Amino acid sequence: MAKYNHLEIEKKWHSVWDKTKLFEVDESSNMPKYYNLVMYPYPSGDLHIGHWYNFSGGDFYARYKRMNGFNVLNPIGFDSFGLPAENAAIMNGIAPKKWTYENIENMVRQLHRMGPSYDWNRMVVTSDPEYYKWTQWMFLELYKRGLAYKKKQVANWCTSCNTVLANEQVVNGGCERCGSDVIQKDLDQWLFKITDYANELYTEVDKLDWPERTKISQKNWIGRSEGAEVVFAVADTEKQIKVFTTRIDTLFGVTFMVLAPENPLVAEIMNKDQAKEVEKYIATTQGKTELDRMQEKQKTGVFTGAYAVNPINNEKIPVWISDYVLMGYGTGAIMAVPAHDERDMEFAKKFDLPIIDVIAAPSAGKDEKLFSDYGVLVNSGDFTGLTSKEAQEKINSKLAEKGLAGKKVNFKIRDWLISRQRYWGAPIPIIYCEKCGEVPVPESDLPVILPEEVSIKPTGESPLRHDKDFFNTTCPKCGGKATRETDTMDTFVCSSWYFLRYADPKNDKEFAAKDKLKYWLPVDMYIGGAEHTVLHLLYSRFFTKALRDAGHLDFGEPFLSLRHQGMILGPDGLKMSKSKGNVIDPDIEVDKYGADAVRMYLAFMGPYDQGGPWNPNGLVGVRRFLDKFFDFVIRINPEKGDWHNGVIVPADENEVRLARITNKLIQKVSADLPEMKFNTCVSAFMETFNAFAELEKDLPIAKHNSVWRQALGQTLLLMAPFAPHLTEELFEKLGFEGSIHIQTWPTFDMKLLLDDLITVAVQVNGKLRDQLLVIPGTTEAEVLKLAKESEKIANYLTGKKIAKSFYVQDKILSIVTD
Ligand code: ANZ
Ligand code: ZN
């Protein structure tokens, strides 16, 4: 058997592709553009198998698009600011910059070995001053538009990392990273006003070609909530308490009200006798996180001594304070309906407050659990008997007449806190002047360079505060004494716009030239993991919209299509981790079996969006297939003559068999690859190869060299996205000209598939109108789709609506119109 020497072949082609700049692209092509993007990695040090899975899938797809006539931008870069570099630096005594750039170098080497079709000329590294200059510029752009602002705010503070954490980085009251206690600390913080875009971010999700669960997470994070605001008078005063409720239909069931302890109204309305207790209570709630406050089963609180008046029935009800009501949501005050709201129920039981049922369950079951759904109103005066929905409308409009209620939409999402009291990040470009106050760094002074020799021991204060040369500066406005902002930006800021920079990564006048942005963006296909991407996607969408409104972009959504790859588990079926010893090191596998075998095995493992356990035998099997394939193909002699990439014209029955097998493969891979069904493509290659081997007994290569060369040439084209090195080598060996990777994708001939197809009769209103050729087992929905695409049938459907359709599997589709 001829030896397939993967090490030699891969090395050879890497250098050819690099030298010929095969995958570099520009805007001058006359083919339509396609922007194919994978989520750029963090430079953790090593490319792990999960990266390979993500990036190989992205590369299969990019190559498919390229061979189908698109000018494909397929870039890569590094998300290289962030805490891990700093923590590694503290642990091992290496400067963050050194650690980061050494890792990048190593990972670039590893990436190369995968043989991806990246335009290496466009690599983006977010910790390069040439990049973060524009991150700072983005900050100023938001600042100019009132979308970046500074505020004293309580923040989650990790007592060990000594930095602020985002809400989602706090797990069970501890730091996600180190598990240490998280406390609440009042700090001056920079925020981005993402809430200005809450509504658009929420509604536009529906238009995107994204996985459904990801759309739902976007929406849940934004948390749109429709309800009403209702105004309660404070008895014997001029004061009012406004509440937000999603259940105005339960208004007759309100038996008390609750204010957030921080609500300024508390001081205004409380009875002096209660002052001591109220103050004592407020003190106990400080330091609790919002999450604790919302989840605590044991409700706490105190009575303010004040009463409110229910606007619907003038009942007097007591006003309490409790920390289960948050100041940051709605109005910081609620109307409590213990009969139908669980938290209110817990509170009422604890403090012995009345409970009045006002909604009857549809089938009056007497289970003890509280009924919190919609139903029919009871004990509700004139509104008794109405459904919840009807009552909401009626009660709302009745009170609205008196200015005591109005519909209201609230969002859960809060502004994005971007300040980090850490070193390895983009400095926030703001200067504080004794005379002029807060002054933005002028654009011409960007970038504000992150100094290198800084002690980064986390002390709670930003490390940059202790670098005198950095900290002390002069005011750009008045030239007087001034100091710099010493916080750095959350790395999510860097990753919120990196996909724009790939369009024009070397530009030092603009973050990217307008015409290049216009040409390449938005991203057509974005591929990456499903975990931890909710915020990245949300922030990127926010940046895109803000930049659009600032006149820099002419689109509002950055990622038109999105796909998630699944997760690769260890051979034991468990999540890979060093401690379990089940980690697969791609470097070792690539040395042993070759990048093409690893790529193809990853494709073969299972549905791309599902992943699965790594099976060493599976990889060996794929390698064995490639060995046999290589051995088979090099028996075919090269021939002169241009590569015409057409359909085989068979001369006898066995040649027809060959043409048919090849055509079937073309059809299969052309259907499955764009759907990212990579696994079925690889099984088709294996099956086809077995059929070839079988056929060769009747159709010897030695006598039929030309047709075999043609058939295997086409097979190579189909395999090229998966095994780029091997196919390039064999393509050359067969005497075809040019790189296989810039050839046109083969087309297939329907006629050659006929044997395998069946005819389905299509009737419209009882009359036979067309016969469709389909694969046996095609579903009704697919046949209906084909029928609608048929011209003959379209004639009978234009201007009409399909009322019904019936399908007799593989025989007749019958359409009835209105
Ligand atoms: C009365 C009521 C009766 C409520 C009932 C619910 C059920 P979402 O869907 O999350 O928007 N609420 C309003 N502001 C609050 C705050 N600052 N802190 C804590 N809770 C607050 O939830 C809206 C509901 O959450 C509101 O509707 C209010 O309780 C409570 F059977 O009002 B409801
Ligand atoms: Zn000044």
Coordinates of C-alpha atoms in Angstrom, one line a residue, residues 73-265:
L73 CA -13.7 36.5 4.5
N74 CA -12.7 34.0 7.1
P75 CA -10.6 35.7 9.8
I76 CA -9.1 34.9 13.2
G77 CA -7.8 36.8 16.1
F78 CA -7.3 36.9 19.9
D79 CA -9.4 38.2 22.7
S80 CA -6.3 39.0 24.6
F81 CA -7.0 41.3 27.5
G82 CA -8.5 40.0 30.7
L83 CA -8.0 38.6 34.2
P84 CA -6.4 35.2 33.4
A85 CA -3.3 36.9 32.1
E86 CA -3.1 38.9 35.2
N87 CA -3.7 36.0 37.5
A88 CA -1.1 33.9 35.7
A89 CA 1.3 36.8 36.0
I90 CA 0.8 37.0 39.7
M91 CA 1.2 33.2 40.2
N92 CA 4.2 32.7 37.9
G93 CA 5.8 36.1 38.0
I94 CA 5.6 36.7 34.2
A95 CA 4.4 40.0 32.9
P96 CA 0.8 39.7 31.5
K97 CA 2.0 41.0 28.2
K98 CA 4.8 38.4 27.9
W99 CA 2.4 35.6 29.0
T100 CA -0.2 36.7 26.5
Y101 CA 2.0 37.2 23.5
E102 CA 3.9 33.9 24.0
N103 CA 0.6 32.1 24.2
I104 CA -0.6 33.8 21.0
E105 CA 2.5 32.7 19.3
N106 CA 2.0 29.1 20.3
M107 CA -1.6 29.1 19.4
V108 CA -1.0 30.6 16.0
R109 CA 1.4 27.8 15.4
Q110 CA -1.2 25.3 16.4
L111 CA -3.9 27.0 14.4
H112 CA -1.7 26.8 11.3
R113 CA -1.4 23.0 11.7
M114 CA -5.2 22.7 11.4
G115 CA -4.8 24.0 7.9
P116 CA -7.6 26.5 8.1
S117 CA -8.4 28.9 5.3
Y118 CA -7.8 32.1 7.3
D119 CA -6.7 35.3 5.9
W120 CA -3.7 35.6 8.2
N121 CA -3.1 39.1 7.0
R122 CA -6.1 40.2 9.0
M123 CA -5.3 38.9 12.4
V124 CA -6.7 41.0 15.2
V125 CA -5.2 41.1 18.7
T126 CA -7.2 43.2 21.2
S127 CA -4.3 44.0 23.5
D128 CA -2.3 45.6 20.6
P129 CA -2.3 49.4 21.0
E130 CA -3.3 49.6 17.3
Y131 CA -6.5 47.8 18.3
Y132 CA -7.3 49.3 21.7
K133 CA -6.8 52.8 20.4
W134 CA -10.1 52.1 18.7
T135 CA -11.7 50.5 21.7
Q136 CA -11.0 53.7 23.5
W137 CA -12.3 55.7 20.5
M138 CA -15.5 53.6 20.8
F139 CA -15.7 54.6 24.5
L140 CA -15.5 58.3 23.6
E141 CA -18.0 57.9 20.8
L142 CA -20.5 56.4 23.4
Y143 CA -19.5 59.1 25.9
K144 CA -20.2 61.9 23.3
R145 CA -23.7 60.4 22.9
G146 CA -24.4 60.2 26.6
L147 CA -24.2 56.4 26.4
A148 CA -21.1 56.2 28.7
Y149 CA -21.5 57.7 32.1
K150 CA -20.0 57.6 35.6
K151 CA -22.0 56.8 38.7
K152 CA -21.6 55.8 42.3
Q153 CA -23.1 52.5 42.5
V154 CA -23.1 49.4 44.7
A155 CA -21.2 46.7 43.0
N156 CA -20.3 43.1 43.6
W157 CA -16.8 43.0 45.0
C158 CA -14.7 39.9 45.2
T159 CA -12.7 40.0 48.4
S160 CA -9.9 37.9 46.9
C161 CA -9.7 39.0 43.3
N162 CA -10.2 42.5 44.6
T163 CA -12.3 43.6 41.7
V164 CA -15.8 44.3 40.7
L165 CA -17.8 41.4 39.3
A166 CA -20.7 41.4 37.0
N167 CA -23.9 39.9 38.4
E168 CA -23.5 36.7 36.4
Q169 CA -20.0 36.3 37.8
V170 CA -21.4 35.8 41.3
V171 CA -22.4 32.2 42.0
N172 CA -24.2 31.4 45.3
G173 CA -22.8 34.6 46.8
G174 CA -19.2 33.7 45.9
C175 CA -16.9 34.7 43.1
E176 CA -17.3 32.5 40.0
R177 CA -13.5 32.3 39.6
C178 CA -12.1 31.8 43.1
G179 CA -15.2 31.1 45.3
S180 CA -14.3 33.8 47.8
D181 CA -16.9 35.9 49.4
V182 CA -18.5 38.6 47.4
I183 CA -19.6 41.8 49.2
Q184 CA -21.4 44.9 48.1
K185 CA -19.3 48.0 47.8
D186 CA -20.1 51.6 46.8
L187 CA -17.8 52.6 44.0
D188 CA -17.4 55.2 41.2
Q189 CA -18.1 53.1 38.1
W190 CA -18.3 53.6 34.4
L191 CA -21.4 52.3 32.8
F192 CA -22.7 51.9 29.2
K193 CA -26.4 52.8 28.8
I194 CA -27.5 49.6 27.1
T195 CA -31.0 50.2 28.6
D196 CA -31.6 52.9 26.0
Y197 CA -31.7 50.0 23.5
A198 CA -33.6 47.5 25.6
N199 CA -36.7 47.6 23.4
E200 CA -34.9 47.3 20.1
L201 CA -32.6 44.6 21.4
Y202 CA -35.6 42.7 22.5
T203 CA -37.8 43.0 19.5
E204 CA -35.2 42.5 16.8
V205 CA -34.1 39.2 18.1
D206 CA -37.0 37.6 16.3
K207 CA -35.6 38.6 12.9
L208 CA -32.4 36.7 13.3
D209 CA -31.5 33.3 12.0
W210 CA -30.2 32.1 15.3
P211 CA -30.9 29.0 17.4
E212 CA -34.2 29.3 19.2
R213 CA -32.7 28.7 22.6
T214 CA -30.2 31.5 22.1
K215 CA -32.9 33.9 21.1
I216 CA -34.8 33.0 24.2
S217 CA -31.8 33.6 26.4
Q218 CA -31.3 37.1 24.8
K219 CA -34.9 37.9 25.6
N220 CA -34.8 36.5 29.1
W221 CA -31.7 38.6 29.8
I222 CA -33.4 41.7 28.6
G223 CA -36.5 40.7 30.5
R224 CA -39.4 42.7 28.9
S225 CA -42.4 42.8 31.1
E226 CA -45.7 44.3 30.2
G227 CA -47.9 45.7 33.0
A228 CA -49.3 48.8 34.5
E229 CA -48.3 51.5 37.0
V230 CA -50.9 52.2 39.7
V231 CA -50.9 55.2 42.0
F232 CA -51.9 54.7 45.7
A233 CA -52.4 57.8 47.9
V234 CA -50.7 57.8 51.3
A235 CA -53.6 58.2 53.8
D236 CA -53.8 61.7 55.5
T237 CA -51.0 63.1 53.4
E238 CA -50.5 64.5 49.9
K239 CA -47.9 61.8 49.1
Q240 CA -48.4 59.0 46.7
I241 CA -46.9 55.6 46.1
K242 CA -46.6 54.4 42.6
V243 CA -46.1 50.7 41.9
F244 CA -45.4 48.6 38.9
T245 CA -47.6 45.5 38.6
T246 CA -48.1 42.9 35.9
R247 CA -51.4 41.9 37.6
I248 CA -53.6 44.9 37.9
D249 CA -56.5 42.4 37.7
T250 CA -55.6 41.4 41.3
L251 CA -56.1 44.9 42.7
F252 CA -58.9 44.0 45.0
G253 CA -56.6 41.5 46.6
V254 CA -54.1 44.0 47.8
T255 CA -53.8 43.8 51.6
F256 CA -50.6 45.7 52.1
M257 CA -47.8 47.6 50.3
V258 CA -44.1 47.1 50.4
L259 CA -41.3 49.7 49.7
A260 CA -37.7 48.8 49.0
P261 CA -35.7 49.8 52.1
E262 CA -33.7 52.2 49.9
N263 CA -36.7 54.0 48.6
P264 CA -36.5 57.7 49.4
L265 CA -40.2 57.7 50.2

